[in-house]
Coordinates of C-alpha atoms in Angstrom, one line a residue:
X585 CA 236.5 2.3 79.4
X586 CA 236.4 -1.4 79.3
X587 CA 238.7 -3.5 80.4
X588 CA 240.6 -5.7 78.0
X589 CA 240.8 -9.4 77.9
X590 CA 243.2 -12.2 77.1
X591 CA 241.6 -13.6 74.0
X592 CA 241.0 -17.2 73.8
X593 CA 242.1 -17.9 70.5
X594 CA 245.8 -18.7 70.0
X595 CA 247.3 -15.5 68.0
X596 CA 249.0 -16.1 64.9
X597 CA 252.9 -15.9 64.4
X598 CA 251.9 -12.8 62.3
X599 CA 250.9 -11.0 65.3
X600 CA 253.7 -11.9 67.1
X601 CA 256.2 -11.0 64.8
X602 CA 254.4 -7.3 64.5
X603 CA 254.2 -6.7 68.0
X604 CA 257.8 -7.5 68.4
X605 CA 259.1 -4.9 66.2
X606 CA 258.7 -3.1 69.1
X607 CA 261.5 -4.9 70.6
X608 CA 264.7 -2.9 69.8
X609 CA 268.1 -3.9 69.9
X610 CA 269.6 -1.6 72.6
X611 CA 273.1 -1.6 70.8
X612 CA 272.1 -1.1 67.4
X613 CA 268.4 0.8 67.9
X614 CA 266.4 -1.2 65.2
X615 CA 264.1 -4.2 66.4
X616 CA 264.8 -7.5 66.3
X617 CA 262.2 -8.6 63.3
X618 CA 264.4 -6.5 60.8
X619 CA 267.5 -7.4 62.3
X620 CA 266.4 -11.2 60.9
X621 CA 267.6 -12.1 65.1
X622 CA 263.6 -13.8 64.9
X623 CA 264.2 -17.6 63.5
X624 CA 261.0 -19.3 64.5
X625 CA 257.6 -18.3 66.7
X626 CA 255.4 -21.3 67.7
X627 CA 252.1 -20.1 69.7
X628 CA 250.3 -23.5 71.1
X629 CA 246.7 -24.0 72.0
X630 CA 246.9 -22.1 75.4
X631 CA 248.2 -19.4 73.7
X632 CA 251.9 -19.7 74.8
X633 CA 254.5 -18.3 72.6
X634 CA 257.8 -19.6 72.0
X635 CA 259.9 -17.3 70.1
X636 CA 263.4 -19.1 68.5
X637 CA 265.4 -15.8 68.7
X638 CA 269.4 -15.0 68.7
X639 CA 271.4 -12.1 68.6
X640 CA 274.0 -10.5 66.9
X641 CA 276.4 -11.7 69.2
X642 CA 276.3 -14.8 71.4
X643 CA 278.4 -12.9 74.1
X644 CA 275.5 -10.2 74.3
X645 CA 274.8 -9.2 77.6
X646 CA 271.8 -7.9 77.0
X647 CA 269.7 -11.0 77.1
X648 CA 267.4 -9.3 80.1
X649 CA 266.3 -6.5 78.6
X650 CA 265.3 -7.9 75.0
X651 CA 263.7 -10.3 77.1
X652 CA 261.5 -7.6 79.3
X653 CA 260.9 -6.2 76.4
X654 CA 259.8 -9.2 74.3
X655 CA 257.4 -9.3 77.3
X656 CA 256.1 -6.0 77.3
X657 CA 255.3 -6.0 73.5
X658 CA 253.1 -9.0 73.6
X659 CA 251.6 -8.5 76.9
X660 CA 248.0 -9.2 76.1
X661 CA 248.3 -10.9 72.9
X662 CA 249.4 -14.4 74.7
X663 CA 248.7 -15.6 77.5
X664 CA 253.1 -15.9 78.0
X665 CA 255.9 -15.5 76.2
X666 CA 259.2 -17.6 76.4
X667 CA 262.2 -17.1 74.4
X668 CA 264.4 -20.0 72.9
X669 CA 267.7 -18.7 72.7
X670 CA 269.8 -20.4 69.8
X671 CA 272.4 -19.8 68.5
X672 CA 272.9 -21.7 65.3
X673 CA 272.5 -21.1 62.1
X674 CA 274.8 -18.1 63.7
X675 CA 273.2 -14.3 62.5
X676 CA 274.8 -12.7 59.8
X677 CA 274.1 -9.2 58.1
X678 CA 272.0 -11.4 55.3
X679 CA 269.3 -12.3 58.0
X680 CA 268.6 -8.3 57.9
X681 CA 265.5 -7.0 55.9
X682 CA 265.6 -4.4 53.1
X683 CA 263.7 -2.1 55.9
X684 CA 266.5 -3.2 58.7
X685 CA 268.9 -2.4 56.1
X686 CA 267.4 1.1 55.2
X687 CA 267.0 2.2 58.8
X688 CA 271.0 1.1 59.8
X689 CA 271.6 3.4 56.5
X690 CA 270.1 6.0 58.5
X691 CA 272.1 6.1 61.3
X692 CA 275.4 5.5 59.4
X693 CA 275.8 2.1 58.7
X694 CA 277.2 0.6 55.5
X695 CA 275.4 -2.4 54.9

């Protein structure tokens, strides 16, 4: 096996955004690109991301663990990964995709 390596080359906001649909909200078990909770991901020339993110609720508690997580999903893709809570435009139901929408079908929800 060979080890793997920290690439060099910034990754795009593409990447990012697939390997954080492996970030799932704990309360509602979809991830957080088809929520819409992503707003903005900047990835600067030493490969640091900076993810604009929000949640469904600004009283969420669960902060820490969509962080870890956020951390865990693009562990080897940057070099770090920081997340730029905000909190306005405020998240509404609109900001989910079609495939958000379809899998909160699936477990019961009438969106």
């Amino acid at each position: 096996m060979t080890e793997e390596t920290t690439t060099t080359a910034p990754a795009g906001e593409e990447e990012i955004r697939e390997a954080m649909m492996d970030v799932v909200d704990p309360e509602l078990g979809i991830d957080v690109v088809n929520l819409g909770l992503i707003y903005g991901v900047h990835v600067d020339e030493d490969n640091i991301a900076t993810v604009d993110m929000t949640l469904t609720s600004a009283a969420c508690p669960l902060t820490d663990v969509i962080e870890d997580q956020a951390k865990t999903a693009t562990e080897g893709l940057v070099n770090e990964l920081k997340i730029n809570w905000v909190w306005m435009p405020p998240w509404g139901p609109d900001k989910i995709t079609d495939d958000g929408r379809e899998q909160l079908r699936a477990l019961g929800f009438n969106v």
